[in-house]
Tab-separated table of C-alpha atoms in Angstrom:
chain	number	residue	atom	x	y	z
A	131	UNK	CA	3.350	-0.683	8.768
A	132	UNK	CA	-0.207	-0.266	7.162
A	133	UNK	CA	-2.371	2.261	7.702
A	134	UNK	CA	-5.857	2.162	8.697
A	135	UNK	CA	-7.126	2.329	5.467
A	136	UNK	CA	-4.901	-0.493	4.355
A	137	UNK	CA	-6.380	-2.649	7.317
A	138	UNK	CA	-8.483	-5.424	6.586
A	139	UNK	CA	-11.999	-4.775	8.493
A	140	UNK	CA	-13.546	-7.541	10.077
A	141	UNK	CA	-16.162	-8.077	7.578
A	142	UNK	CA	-13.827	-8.320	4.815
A	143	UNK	CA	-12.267	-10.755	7.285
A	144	UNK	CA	-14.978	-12.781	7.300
A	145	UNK	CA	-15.337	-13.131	3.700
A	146	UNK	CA	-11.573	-13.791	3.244
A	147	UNK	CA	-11.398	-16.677	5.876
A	148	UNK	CA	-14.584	-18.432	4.043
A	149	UNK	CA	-12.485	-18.910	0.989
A	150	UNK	CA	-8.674	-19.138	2.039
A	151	UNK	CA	-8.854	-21.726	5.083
A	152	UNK	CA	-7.451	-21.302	8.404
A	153	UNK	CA	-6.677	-17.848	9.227
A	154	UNK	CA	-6.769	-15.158	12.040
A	155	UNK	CA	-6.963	-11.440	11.844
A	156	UNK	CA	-4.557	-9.549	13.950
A	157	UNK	CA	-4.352	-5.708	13.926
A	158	UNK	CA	-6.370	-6.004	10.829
A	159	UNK	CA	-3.751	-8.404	8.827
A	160	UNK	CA	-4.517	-11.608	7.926
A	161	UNK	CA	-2.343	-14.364	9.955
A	162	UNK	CA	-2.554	-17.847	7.365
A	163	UNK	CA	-2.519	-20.607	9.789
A	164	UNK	CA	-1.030	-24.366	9.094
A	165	UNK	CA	-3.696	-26.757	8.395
A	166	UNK	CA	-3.249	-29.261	11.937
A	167	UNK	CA	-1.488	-32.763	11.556
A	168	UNK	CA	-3.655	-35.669	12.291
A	169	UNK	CA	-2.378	-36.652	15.662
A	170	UNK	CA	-2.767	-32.907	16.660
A	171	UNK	CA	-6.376	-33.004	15.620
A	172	UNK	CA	-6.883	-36.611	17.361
A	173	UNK	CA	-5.786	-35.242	20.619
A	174	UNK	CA	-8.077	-32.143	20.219
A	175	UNK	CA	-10.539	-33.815	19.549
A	176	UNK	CA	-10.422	-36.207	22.211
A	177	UNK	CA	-9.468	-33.365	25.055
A	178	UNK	CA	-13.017	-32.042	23.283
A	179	UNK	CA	-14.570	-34.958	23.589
A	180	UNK	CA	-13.798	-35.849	27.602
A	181	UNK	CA	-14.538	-31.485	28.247
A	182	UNK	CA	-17.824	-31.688	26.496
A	183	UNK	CA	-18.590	-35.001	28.744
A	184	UNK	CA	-18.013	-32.969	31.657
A	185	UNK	CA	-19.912	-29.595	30.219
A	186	UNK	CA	-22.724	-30.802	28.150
A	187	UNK	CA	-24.831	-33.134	30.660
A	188	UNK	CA	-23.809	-30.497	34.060
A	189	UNK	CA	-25.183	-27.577	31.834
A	190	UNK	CA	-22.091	-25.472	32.667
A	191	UNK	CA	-22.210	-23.631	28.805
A	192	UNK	CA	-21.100	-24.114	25.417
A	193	UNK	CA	-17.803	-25.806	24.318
A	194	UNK	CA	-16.415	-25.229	20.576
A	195	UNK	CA	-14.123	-26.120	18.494
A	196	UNK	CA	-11.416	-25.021	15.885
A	197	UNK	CA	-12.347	-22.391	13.622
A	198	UNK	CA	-14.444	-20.764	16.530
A	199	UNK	CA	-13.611	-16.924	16.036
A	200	UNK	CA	-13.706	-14.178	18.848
A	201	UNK	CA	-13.798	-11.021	17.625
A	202	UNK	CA	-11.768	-8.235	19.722
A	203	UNK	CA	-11.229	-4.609	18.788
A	204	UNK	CA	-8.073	-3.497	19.693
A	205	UNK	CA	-6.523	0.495	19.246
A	206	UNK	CA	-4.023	-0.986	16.698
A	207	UNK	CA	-6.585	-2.794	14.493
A	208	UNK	CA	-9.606	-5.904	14.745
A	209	UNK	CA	-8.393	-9.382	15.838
A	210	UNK	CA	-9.980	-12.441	15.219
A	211	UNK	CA	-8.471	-15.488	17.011
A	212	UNK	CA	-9.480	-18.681	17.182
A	213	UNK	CA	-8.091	-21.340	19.976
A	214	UNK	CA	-8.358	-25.268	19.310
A	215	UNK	CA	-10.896	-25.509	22.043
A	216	UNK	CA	-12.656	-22.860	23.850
A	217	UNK	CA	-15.160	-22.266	26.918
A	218	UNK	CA	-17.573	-20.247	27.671
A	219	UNK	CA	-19.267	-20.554	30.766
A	220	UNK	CA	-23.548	-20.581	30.865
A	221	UNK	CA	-23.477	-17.498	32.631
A	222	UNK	CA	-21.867	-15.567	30.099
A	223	UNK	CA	-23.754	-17.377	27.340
A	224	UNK	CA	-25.753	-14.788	24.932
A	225	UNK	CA	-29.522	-15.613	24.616
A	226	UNK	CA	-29.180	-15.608	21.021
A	227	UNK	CA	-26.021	-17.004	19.633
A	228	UNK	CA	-23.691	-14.813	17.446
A	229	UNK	CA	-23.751	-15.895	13.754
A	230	UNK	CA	-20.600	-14.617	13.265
A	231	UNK	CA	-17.620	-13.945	15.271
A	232	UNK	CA	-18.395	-13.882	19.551
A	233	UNK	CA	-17.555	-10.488	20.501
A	234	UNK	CA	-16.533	-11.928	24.214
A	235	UNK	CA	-13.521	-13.669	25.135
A	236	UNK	CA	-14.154	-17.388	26.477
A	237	UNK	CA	-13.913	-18.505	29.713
A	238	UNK	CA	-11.069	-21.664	28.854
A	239	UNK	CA	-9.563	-22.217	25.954
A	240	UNK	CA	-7.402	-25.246	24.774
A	241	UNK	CA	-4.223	-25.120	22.441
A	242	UNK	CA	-2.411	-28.234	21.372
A	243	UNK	CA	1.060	-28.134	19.932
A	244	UNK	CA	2.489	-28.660	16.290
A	245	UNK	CA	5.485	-29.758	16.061
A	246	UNK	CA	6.175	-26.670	14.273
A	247	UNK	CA	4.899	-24.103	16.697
A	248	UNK	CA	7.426	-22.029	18.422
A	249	UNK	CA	7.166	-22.294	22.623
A	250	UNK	CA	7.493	-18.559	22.265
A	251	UNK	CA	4.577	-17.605	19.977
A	252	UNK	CA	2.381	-19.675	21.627
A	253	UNK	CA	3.833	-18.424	25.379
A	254	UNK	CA	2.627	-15.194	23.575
A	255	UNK	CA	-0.282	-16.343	22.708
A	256	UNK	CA	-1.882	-17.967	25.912
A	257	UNK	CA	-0.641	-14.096	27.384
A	258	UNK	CA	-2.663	-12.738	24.781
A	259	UNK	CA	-5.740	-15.318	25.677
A	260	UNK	CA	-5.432	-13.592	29.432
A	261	UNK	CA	-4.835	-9.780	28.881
A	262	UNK	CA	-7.968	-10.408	27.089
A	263	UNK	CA	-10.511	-12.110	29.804
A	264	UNK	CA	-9.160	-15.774	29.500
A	265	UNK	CA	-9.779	-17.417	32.757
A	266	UNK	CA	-7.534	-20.309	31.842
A	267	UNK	CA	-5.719	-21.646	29.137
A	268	UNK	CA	-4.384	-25.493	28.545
A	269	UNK	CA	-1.600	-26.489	26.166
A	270	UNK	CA	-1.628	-29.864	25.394
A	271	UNK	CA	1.832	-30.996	24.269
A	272	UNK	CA	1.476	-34.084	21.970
A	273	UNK	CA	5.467	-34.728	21.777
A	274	UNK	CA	5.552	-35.476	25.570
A	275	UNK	CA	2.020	-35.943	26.475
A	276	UNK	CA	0.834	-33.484	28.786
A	277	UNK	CA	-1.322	-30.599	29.084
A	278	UNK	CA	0.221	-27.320	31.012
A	279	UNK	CA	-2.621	-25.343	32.611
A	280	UNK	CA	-2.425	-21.531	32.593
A	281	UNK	CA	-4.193	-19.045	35.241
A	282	UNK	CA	-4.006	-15.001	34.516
A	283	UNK	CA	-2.134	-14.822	37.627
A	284	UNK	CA	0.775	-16.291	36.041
A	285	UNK	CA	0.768	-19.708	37.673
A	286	UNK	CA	0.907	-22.688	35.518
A	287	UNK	CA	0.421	-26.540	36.413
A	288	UNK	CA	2.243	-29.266	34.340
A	289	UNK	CA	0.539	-32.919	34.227
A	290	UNK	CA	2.304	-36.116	33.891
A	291	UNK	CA	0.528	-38.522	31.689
A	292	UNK	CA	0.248	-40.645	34.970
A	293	UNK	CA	-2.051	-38.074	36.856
A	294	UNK	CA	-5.257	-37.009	35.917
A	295	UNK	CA	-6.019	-33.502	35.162
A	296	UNK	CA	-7.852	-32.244	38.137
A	297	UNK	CA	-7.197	-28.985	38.957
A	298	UNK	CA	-9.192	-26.845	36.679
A	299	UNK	CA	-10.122	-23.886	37.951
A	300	UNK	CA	-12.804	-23.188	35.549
A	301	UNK	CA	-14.480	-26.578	35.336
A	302	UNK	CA	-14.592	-27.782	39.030
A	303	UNK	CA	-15.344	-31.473	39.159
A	304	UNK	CA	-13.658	-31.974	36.114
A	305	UNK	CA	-11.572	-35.071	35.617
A	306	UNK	CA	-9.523	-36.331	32.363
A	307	UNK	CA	-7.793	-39.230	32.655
A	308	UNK	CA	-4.360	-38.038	30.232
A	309	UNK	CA	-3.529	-41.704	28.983
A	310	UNK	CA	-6.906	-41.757	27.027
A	311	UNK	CA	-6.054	-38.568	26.121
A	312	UNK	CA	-2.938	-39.369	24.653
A	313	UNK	CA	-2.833	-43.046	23.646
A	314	UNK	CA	-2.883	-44.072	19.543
C-alpha cells in the first residue's frame, strides 16, 4: 500500500490523463482504462444521442460524455471517475462550469459493457456511482441488448429490446425506443 506521499494528487492527475489516454484516479492511483470497441462506442453514443433529445430541448441540464471526470475526495485518497454517459440535472448545474474535474456527483450516469468487463467490477462500480449521490445508473449490455436501470435503493429494472425504456426515475417523460438503440 502507498502512502500519502506516494499518492498521486489530483492535479498531477490531471496532467497524467492529458498525455496517457483513458484513465481514472482511485485512492490517488492511476486506474489505465481499455480504449472502447466500436460497437460499444456506437451504442453510447446513440443512448447519448436519444438522452440529449430528451434533455437538451426540455432544459432539464447538461448531458456529457466519456472522458467527463468527477472529482471526489475520499479519506483513503482523490478519485476521479468518469462514466460513459452522465447527468446532471439544471438544478444542480454550477453558474459557471468547472474547467476541470466537477466536484459533484451527477444525477444519472450511463455504463455500457465490454465484452471484457467483469459483471462484478462494474456491480461495484454502479455501488460506487450511489454511495456517492448517483440517483440512477443504466448499464447497457451490448451482448444481449438491454439496458438494466439502477436506483440507490437497490432496485434494478431489466429491459427487453422489445419494450421501451420508460421508467426513468430521473428523466420523467423520457422514452427510448431500445431497437434503435441497439440495431447495426
Amino acid at each position: 500500500m502507498k502512502s500519502a506521499a506516494d499518492k498521486m494528487t489530483v492535479e498531477q492527475f490531471a496532467q497524467y490523463a492529458a498525455t496517457h489516454g483513458s484513465c481514472e484516479l482511485m485512492h490517488g492511483e492511476i486506474r489505465q482504462l481499455t480504449p472502447s470497441g466500436f460497437e460499444h462506442g456506437d451504442i453510447t453514443g446513440r443512448l447519448h444521442f436519444y438522452l440529449a433529445q430528451h434533455i437538451i430541448p426540455n432544459r432539464l441540464g447538461k448531458i456529457t460524455v466519456a472522458e467527463t471526470g468527477f472529482r471526489f475526495d475520499e479519506e483513503q485518497g482523490p478519485v476521479v471517475r468518469a462514466p460513459d454517459i452522465a447527468f446532471v440535472s439544471a438544478e444542480r448545474v454550477p453558474e459557471i462550469l468547472p474547467q476541470s474535474f466537477a466536484t459533484f456527483a451527477p444525477d444519472l450516469i450511463v455504463e455500457t459493457l465490454s465484452p471484457t468487463d467483469a459483471v462484478s467490477a462494474v456491480s461495484e462500480k454502479i455501488m460506487w456511482w450511489m454511495r456517492h449521490g448517483v440517483k440512477e445508473a443504466w448499464v447497457a449490455d451490448p451482448a444481449n441488448q438491454t439496458p438494466t436501470l439502477h436506483w440507490p435503493d437497490g432496485l434494478s429494472r431489466r429491459y427487453g429490446i422489445n419494450q421501451p425504456v420508460d421508467g426513468s426515475k430521473v428523466l420523467s417523460g423520457l422514452t427510448i425506443d431500445l431497437q434503435q438503440v441497439f440495431s447495426s
